[in-house]
mmCIF file of C-alpha atoms in Angstrom:
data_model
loop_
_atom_site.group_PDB
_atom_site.id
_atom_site.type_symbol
_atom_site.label_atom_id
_atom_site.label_comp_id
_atom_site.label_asym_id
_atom_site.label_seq_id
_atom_site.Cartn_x
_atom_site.Cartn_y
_atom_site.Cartn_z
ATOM 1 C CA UNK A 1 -42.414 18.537 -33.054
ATOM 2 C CA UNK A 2 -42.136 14.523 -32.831
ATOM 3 C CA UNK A 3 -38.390 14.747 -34.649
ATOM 4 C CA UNK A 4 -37.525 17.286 -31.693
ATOM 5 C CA UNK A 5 -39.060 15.070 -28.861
ATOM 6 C CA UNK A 6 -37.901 12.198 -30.199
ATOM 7 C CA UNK A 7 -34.258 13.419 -30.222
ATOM 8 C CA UNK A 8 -34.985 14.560 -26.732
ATOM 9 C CA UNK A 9 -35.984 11.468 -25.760
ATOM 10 C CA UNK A 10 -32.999 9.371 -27.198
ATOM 11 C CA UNK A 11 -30.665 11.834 -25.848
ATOM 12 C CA UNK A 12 -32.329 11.211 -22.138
ATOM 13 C CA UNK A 13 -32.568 7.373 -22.509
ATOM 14 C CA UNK A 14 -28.692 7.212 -23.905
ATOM 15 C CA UNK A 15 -27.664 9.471 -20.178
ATOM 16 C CA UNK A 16 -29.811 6.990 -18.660
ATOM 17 C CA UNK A 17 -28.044 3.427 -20.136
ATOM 18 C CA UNK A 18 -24.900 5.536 -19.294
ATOM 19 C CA UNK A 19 -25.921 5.915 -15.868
ATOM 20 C CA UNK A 20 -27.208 2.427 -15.534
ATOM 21 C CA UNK A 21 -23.834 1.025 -16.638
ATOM 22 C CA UNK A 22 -21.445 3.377 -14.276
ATOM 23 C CA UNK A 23 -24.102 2.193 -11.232
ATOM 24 C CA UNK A 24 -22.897 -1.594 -11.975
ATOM 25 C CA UNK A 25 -19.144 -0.936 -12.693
ATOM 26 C CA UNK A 26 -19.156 1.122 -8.996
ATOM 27 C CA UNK A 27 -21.194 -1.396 -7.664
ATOM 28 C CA UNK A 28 -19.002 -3.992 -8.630
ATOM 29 C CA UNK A 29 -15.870 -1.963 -7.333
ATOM 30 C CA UNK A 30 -17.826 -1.892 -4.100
ATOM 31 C CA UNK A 31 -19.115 -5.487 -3.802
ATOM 32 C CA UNK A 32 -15.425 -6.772 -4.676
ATOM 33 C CA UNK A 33 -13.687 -3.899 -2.171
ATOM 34 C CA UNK A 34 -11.288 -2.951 -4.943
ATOM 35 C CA UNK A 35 -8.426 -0.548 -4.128
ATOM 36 C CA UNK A 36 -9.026 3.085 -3.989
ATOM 37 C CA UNK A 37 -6.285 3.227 -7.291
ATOM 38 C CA UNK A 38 -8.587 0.804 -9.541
ATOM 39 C CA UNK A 39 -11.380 3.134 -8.320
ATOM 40 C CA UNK A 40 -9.720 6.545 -9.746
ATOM 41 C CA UNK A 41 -8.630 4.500 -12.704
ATOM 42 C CA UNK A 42 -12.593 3.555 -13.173
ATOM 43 C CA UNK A 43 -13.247 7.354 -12.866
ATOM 44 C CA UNK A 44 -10.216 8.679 -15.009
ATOM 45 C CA UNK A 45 -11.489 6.308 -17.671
ATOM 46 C CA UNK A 46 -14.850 7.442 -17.749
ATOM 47 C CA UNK A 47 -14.092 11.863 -17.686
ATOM 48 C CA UNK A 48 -11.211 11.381 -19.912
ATOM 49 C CA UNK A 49 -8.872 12.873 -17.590
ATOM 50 C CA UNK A 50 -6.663 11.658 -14.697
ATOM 51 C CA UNK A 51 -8.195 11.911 -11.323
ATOM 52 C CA UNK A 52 -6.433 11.598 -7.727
ATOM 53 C CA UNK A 53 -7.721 11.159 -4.253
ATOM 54 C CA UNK A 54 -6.421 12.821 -1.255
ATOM 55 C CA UNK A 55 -6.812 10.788 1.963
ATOM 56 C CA UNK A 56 -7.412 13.007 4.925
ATOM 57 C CA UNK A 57 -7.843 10.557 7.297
ATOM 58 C CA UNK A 58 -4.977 8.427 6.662
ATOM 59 C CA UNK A 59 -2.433 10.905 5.139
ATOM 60 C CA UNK A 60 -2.355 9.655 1.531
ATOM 61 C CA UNK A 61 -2.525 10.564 -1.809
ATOM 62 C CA UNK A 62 -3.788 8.022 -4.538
ATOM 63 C CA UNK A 63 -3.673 8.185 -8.292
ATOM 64 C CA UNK A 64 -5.174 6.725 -11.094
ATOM 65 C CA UNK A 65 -1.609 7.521 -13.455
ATOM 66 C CA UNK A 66 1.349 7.663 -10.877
ATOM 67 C CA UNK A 67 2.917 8.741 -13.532
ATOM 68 C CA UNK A 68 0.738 11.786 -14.830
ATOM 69 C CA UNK A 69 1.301 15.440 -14.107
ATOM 70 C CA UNK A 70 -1.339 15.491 -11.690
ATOM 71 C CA UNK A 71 0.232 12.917 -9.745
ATOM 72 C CA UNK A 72 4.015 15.258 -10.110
ATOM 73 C CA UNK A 73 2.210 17.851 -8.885
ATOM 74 C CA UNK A 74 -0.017 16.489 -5.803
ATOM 75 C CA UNK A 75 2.763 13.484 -4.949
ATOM 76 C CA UNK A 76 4.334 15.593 -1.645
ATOM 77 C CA UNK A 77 0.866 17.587 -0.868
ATOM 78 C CA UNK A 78 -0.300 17.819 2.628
ATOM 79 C CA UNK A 79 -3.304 15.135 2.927
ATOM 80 C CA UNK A 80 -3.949 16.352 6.920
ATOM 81 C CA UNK A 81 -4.843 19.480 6.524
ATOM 82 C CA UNK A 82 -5.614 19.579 2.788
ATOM 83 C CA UNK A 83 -7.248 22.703 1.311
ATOM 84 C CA UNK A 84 -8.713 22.710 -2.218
ATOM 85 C CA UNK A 85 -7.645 26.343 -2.842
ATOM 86 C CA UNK A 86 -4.082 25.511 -2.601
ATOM 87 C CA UNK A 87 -4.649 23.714 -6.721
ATOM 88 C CA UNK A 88 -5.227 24.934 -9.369
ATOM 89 C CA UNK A 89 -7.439 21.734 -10.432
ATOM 90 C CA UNK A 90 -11.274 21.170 -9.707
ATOM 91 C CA UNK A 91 -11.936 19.529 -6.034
ATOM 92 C CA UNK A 92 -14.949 17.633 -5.037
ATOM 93 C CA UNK A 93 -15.144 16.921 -1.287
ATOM 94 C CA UNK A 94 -15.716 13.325 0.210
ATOM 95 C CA UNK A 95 -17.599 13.328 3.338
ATOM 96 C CA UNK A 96 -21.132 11.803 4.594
ATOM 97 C CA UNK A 97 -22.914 13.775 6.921
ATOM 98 C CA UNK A 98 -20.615 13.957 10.095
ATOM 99 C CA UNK A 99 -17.132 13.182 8.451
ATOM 100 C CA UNK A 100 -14.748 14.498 6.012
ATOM 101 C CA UNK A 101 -12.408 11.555 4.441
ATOM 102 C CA UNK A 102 -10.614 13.576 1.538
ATOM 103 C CA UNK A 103 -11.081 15.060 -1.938
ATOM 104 C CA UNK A 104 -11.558 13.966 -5.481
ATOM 105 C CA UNK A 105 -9.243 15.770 -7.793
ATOM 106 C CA UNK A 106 -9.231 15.905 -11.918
ATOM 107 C CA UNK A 107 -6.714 17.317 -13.841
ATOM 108 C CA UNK A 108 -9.316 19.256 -16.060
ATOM 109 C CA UNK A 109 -9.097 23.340 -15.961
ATOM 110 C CA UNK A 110 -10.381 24.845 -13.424
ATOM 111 C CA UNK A 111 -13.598 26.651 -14.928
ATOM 112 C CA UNK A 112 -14.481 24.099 -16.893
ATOM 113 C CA UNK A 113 -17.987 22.820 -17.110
ATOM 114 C CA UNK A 114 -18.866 19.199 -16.029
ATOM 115 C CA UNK A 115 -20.845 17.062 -18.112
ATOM 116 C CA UNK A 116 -23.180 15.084 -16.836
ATOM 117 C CA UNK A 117 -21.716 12.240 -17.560
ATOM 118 C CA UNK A 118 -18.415 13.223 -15.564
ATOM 119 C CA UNK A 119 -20.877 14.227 -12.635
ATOM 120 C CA UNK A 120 -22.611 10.821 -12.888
ATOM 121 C CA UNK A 121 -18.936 9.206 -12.591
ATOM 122 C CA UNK A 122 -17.962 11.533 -9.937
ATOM 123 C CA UNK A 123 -20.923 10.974 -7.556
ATOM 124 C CA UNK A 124 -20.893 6.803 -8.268
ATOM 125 C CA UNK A 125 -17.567 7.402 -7.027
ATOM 126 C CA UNK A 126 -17.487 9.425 -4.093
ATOM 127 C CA UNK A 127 -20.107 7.105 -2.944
ATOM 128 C CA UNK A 128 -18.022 3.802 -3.591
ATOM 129 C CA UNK A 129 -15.109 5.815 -1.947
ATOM 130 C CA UNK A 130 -17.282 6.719 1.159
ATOM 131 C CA UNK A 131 -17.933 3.141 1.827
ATOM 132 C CA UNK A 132 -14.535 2.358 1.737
ATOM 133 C CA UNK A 133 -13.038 4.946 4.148
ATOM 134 C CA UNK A 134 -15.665 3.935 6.650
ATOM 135 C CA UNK A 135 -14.689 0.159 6.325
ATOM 136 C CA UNK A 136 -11.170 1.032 7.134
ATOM 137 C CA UNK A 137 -11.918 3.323 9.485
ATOM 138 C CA UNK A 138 -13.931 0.675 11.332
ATOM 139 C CA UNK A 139 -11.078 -2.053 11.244
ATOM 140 C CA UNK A 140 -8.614 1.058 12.624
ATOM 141 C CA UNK A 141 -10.892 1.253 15.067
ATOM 142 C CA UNK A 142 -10.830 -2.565 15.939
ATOM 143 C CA UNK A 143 -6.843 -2.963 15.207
ATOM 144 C CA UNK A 144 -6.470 -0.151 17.680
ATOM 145 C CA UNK A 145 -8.794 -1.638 20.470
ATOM 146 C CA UNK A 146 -6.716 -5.263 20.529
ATOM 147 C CA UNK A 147 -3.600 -2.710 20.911
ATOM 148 C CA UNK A 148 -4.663 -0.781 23.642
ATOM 149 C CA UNK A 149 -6.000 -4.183 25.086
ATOM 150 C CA UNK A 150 -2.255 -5.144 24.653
ATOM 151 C CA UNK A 151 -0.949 -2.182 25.748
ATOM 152 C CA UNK A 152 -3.110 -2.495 29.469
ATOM 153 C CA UNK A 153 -1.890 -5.717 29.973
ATOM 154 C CA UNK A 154 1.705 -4.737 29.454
ATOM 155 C CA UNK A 155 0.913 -1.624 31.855
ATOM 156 C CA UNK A 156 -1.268 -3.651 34.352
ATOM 157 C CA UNK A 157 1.242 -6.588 33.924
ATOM 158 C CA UNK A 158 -1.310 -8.766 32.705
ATOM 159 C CA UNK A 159 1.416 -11.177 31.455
ATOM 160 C CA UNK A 160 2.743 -14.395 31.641
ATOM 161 C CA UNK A 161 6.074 -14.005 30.128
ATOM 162 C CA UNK A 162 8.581 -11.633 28.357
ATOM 163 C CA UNK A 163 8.059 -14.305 25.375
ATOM 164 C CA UNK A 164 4.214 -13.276 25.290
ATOM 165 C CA UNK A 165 4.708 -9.558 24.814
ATOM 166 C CA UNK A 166 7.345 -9.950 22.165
ATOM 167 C CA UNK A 167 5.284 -12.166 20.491
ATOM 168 C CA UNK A 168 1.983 -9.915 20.442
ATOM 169 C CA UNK A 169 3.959 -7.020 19.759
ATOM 170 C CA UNK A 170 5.705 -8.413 16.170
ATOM 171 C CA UNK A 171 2.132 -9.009 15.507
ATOM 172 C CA UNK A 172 1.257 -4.924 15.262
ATOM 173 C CA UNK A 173 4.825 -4.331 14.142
ATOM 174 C CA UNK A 174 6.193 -3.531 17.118
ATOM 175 C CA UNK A 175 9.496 -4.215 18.726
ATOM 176 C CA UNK A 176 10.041 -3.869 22.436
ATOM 177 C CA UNK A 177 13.579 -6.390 22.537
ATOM 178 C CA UNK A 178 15.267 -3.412 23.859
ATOM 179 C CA UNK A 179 13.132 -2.534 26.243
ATOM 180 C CA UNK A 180 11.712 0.791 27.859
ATOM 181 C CA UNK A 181 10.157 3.005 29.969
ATOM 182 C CA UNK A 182 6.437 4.712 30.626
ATOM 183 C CA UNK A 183 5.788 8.435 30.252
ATOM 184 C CA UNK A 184 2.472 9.735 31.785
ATOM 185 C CA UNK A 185 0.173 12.457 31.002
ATOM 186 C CA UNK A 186 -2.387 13.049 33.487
ATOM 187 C CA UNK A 187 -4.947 15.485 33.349
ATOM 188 C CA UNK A 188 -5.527 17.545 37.123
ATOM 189 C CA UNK A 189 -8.939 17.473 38.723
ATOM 190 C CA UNK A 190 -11.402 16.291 35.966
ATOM 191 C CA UNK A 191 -12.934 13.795 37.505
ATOM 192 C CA UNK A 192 -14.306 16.178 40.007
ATOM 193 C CA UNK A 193 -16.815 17.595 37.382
ATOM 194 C CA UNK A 194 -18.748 14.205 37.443
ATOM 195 C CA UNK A 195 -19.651 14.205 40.972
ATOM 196 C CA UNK A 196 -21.159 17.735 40.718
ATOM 197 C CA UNK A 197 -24.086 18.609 39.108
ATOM 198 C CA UNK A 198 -23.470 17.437 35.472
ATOM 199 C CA UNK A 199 -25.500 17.156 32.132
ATOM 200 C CA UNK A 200 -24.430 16.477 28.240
ATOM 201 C CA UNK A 201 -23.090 19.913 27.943
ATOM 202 C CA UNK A 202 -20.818 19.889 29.940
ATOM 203 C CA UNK A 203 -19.591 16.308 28.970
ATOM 204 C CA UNK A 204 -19.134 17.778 25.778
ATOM 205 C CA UNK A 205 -16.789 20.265 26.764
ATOM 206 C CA UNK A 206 -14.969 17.873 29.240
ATOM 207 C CA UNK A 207 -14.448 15.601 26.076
ATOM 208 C CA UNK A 208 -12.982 18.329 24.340
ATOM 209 C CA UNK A 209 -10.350 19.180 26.493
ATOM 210 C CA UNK A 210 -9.741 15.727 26.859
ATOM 211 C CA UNK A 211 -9.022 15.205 23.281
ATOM 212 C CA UNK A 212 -7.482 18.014 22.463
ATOM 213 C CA UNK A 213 -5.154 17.306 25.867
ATOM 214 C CA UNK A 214 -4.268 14.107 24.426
ATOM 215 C CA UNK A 215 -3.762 14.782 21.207
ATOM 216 C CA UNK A 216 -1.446 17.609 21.655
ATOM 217 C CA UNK A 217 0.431 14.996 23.668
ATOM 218 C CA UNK A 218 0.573 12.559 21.197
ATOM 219 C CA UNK A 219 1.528 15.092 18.324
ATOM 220 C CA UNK A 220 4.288 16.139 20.685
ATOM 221 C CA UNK A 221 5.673 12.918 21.536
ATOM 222 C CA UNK A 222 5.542 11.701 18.493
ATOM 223 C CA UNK A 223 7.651 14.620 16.929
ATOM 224 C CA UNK A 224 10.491 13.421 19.077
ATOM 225 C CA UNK A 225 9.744 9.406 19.517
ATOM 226 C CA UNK A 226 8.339 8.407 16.309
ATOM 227 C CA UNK A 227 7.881 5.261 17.554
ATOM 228 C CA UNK A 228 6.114 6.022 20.839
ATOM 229 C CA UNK A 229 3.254 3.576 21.629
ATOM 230 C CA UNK A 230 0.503 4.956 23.734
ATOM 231 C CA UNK A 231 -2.406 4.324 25.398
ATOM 232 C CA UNK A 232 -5.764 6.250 26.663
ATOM 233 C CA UNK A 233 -7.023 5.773 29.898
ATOM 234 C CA UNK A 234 -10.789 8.438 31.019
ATOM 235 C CA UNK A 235 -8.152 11.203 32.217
ATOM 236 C CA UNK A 236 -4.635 10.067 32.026
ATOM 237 C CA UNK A 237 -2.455 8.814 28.383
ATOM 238 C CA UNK A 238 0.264 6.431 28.992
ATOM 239 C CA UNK A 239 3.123 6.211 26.583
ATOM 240 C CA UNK A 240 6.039 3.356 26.374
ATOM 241 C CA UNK A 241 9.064 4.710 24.884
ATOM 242 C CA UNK A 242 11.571 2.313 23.849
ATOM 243 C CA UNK A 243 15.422 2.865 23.226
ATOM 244 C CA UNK A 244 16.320 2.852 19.269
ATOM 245 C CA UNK A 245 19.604 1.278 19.683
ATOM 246 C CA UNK A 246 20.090 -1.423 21.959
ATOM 247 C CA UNK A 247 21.921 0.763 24.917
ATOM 248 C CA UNK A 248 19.732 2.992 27.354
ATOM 249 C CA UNK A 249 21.117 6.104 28.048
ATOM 250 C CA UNK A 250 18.654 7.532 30.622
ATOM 251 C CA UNK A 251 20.665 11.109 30.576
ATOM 252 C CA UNK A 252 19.797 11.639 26.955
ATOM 253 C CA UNK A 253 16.308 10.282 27.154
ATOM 254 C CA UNK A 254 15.368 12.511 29.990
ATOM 255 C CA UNK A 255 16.349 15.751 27.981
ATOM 256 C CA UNK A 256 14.370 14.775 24.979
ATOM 257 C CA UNK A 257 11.642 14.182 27.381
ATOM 258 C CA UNK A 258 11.726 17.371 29.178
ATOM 259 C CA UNK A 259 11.719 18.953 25.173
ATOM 260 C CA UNK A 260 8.482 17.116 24.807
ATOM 261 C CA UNK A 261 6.846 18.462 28.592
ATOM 262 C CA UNK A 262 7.803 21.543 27.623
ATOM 263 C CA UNK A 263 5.967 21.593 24.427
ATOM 264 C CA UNK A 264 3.009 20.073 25.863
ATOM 265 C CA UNK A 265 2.910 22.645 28.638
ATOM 266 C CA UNK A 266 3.003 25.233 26.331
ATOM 267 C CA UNK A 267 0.611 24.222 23.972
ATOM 268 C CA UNK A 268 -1.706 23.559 26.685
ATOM 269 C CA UNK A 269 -1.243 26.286 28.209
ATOM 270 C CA UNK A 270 -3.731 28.990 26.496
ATOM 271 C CA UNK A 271 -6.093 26.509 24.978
ATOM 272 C CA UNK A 272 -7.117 24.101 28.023
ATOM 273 C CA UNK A 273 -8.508 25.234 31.328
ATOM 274 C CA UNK A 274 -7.059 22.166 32.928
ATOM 275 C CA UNK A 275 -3.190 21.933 33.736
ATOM 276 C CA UNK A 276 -1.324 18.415 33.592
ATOM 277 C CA UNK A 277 0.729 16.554 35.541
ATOM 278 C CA UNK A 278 4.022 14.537 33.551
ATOM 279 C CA UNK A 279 5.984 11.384 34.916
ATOM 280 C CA UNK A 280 8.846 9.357 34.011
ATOM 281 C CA UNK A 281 8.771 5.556 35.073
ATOM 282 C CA UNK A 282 12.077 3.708 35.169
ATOM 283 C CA UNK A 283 13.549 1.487 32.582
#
């Protein structure tokens, strides 16, 4: 029996060396905050086969091989609402406890067995890529604070001069040279839940509808202003809509706008048990 155990034993302490060595290299990925492509590149290196990430929070694909048939075939895939049944590859989901950030796809077959050490390299990763999302996710949610900060001041005209909002808005990206005007989505009656009898429940629910209120707005808008900035107040959503070209021609703006009230109406409509009221500022 002491050959058999002893083979045993080698076998075990070889995973374990293995193991120990994947735990620094991810470790090291994480320590240094190397890009999400040197990460699948890590993996793909250590399962033999080429691996891509689909981003569901931010709408992107990443691949270890740009140029591999895995990255042919996923390139134009739908990172939002990404389902794993729609590939014929193996998908391993990427998500703590409360959030979903995307999927882990290798171009092996799909009924093929993993070895441990490909599970090993897959959980080392999915860790290191967890980490990640919720770092970016957290500056997001800091980038997108200063804007709405921005935004306020614009809308509350917290300014000193025109010079001052150009100059805060080329450092987002944003160009308001030509000007604009404010579209408003308020939500009816709300606030009167708070002063009645209230509890978390309910809050819930009133969240809900606020969220999904807004972001059916947003989607909306955005379909027909894809550069619409907006900005979230408890019950209302303000969004500045500037001119592409440097003329304002308030005739055409107004019809695209009434496209967009009419698609928020009717999305609204069946889903929300709160109606809306829309406004047009001038330019």
């Amino acid at each position: 029996i002491t050959p058999v155990l002893s083979m045993v034993v080698n076998r075990q302490s070889v995973q374990l060396m293995r193991s120990n060595e994947m735990h620094k290299e991810y470790l090291e990925l994480a320590v240094n905050d190397e890009s999400v492509t040197e990460i699948l590149k890590r993996l793909s290196k250590q399962t033999s086969c080429d691996a891509a990430f689909i981003d569901c929070c931010f709408e992107t694909a990443y691949f270890s091989d740009d140029g591999s048939c895995l990255a042919q075939e996923l390139r134009n895939v739908k990172c939002k609402n990404f389902q794993p049944e729609s590939v014929l590859h193996p998908c391993f989901l990427v998500a703590n406890k409360t959030d979903r950030f995307g999927y882990i796809v290798l171009s092996t077959y799909e009924n093929s067995e993993l070895s441990g050490t490909t599970q090993t390299a897959l959980e080392y990763a999915t860790m290191v890529l967890i980490i990640r999302m919720q770092k970016r996710i957290s500056h997001r949610r800091i980038e997108e604070k200063y804007k709405d900060l921005f935004l306020e001041d614009i809308l509350t005209n917290n300014v000193k001069t025109e010079n001052e909002i150009h100059n805060r808005a080329h450092l987002y990206g944003w160009n308001f040279e030509n000007g604009g005007l404010v579209a408003i989505v308020d939500i009816n009656n709300i606030k009167k839940y708070y002063i009645k009898s209230f509890d978390s429940k309910l809050n819930n629910k009133l969240e809900e509808s606020v969220s999904y209120i807004f972001n059916t707005s947003i989607d909306c808008m955005l379909t027909v202003f894809p550069n619409v900035k907006y900005y979230r107040q408890s019950d209302l959503i303000c969004f500045i809509i500037s001119p592409e070209g440097k003329t304002f021609e308030r005739s055409i703006m107004e019809e695209r706008l009434e496209t967009v009230f009419a698609n928020i109406r009717s999305s609204i409509e069946q889903k929300s048990p709160f109606t809306v009221t829309l406004g047009v500022g001038s330019y």
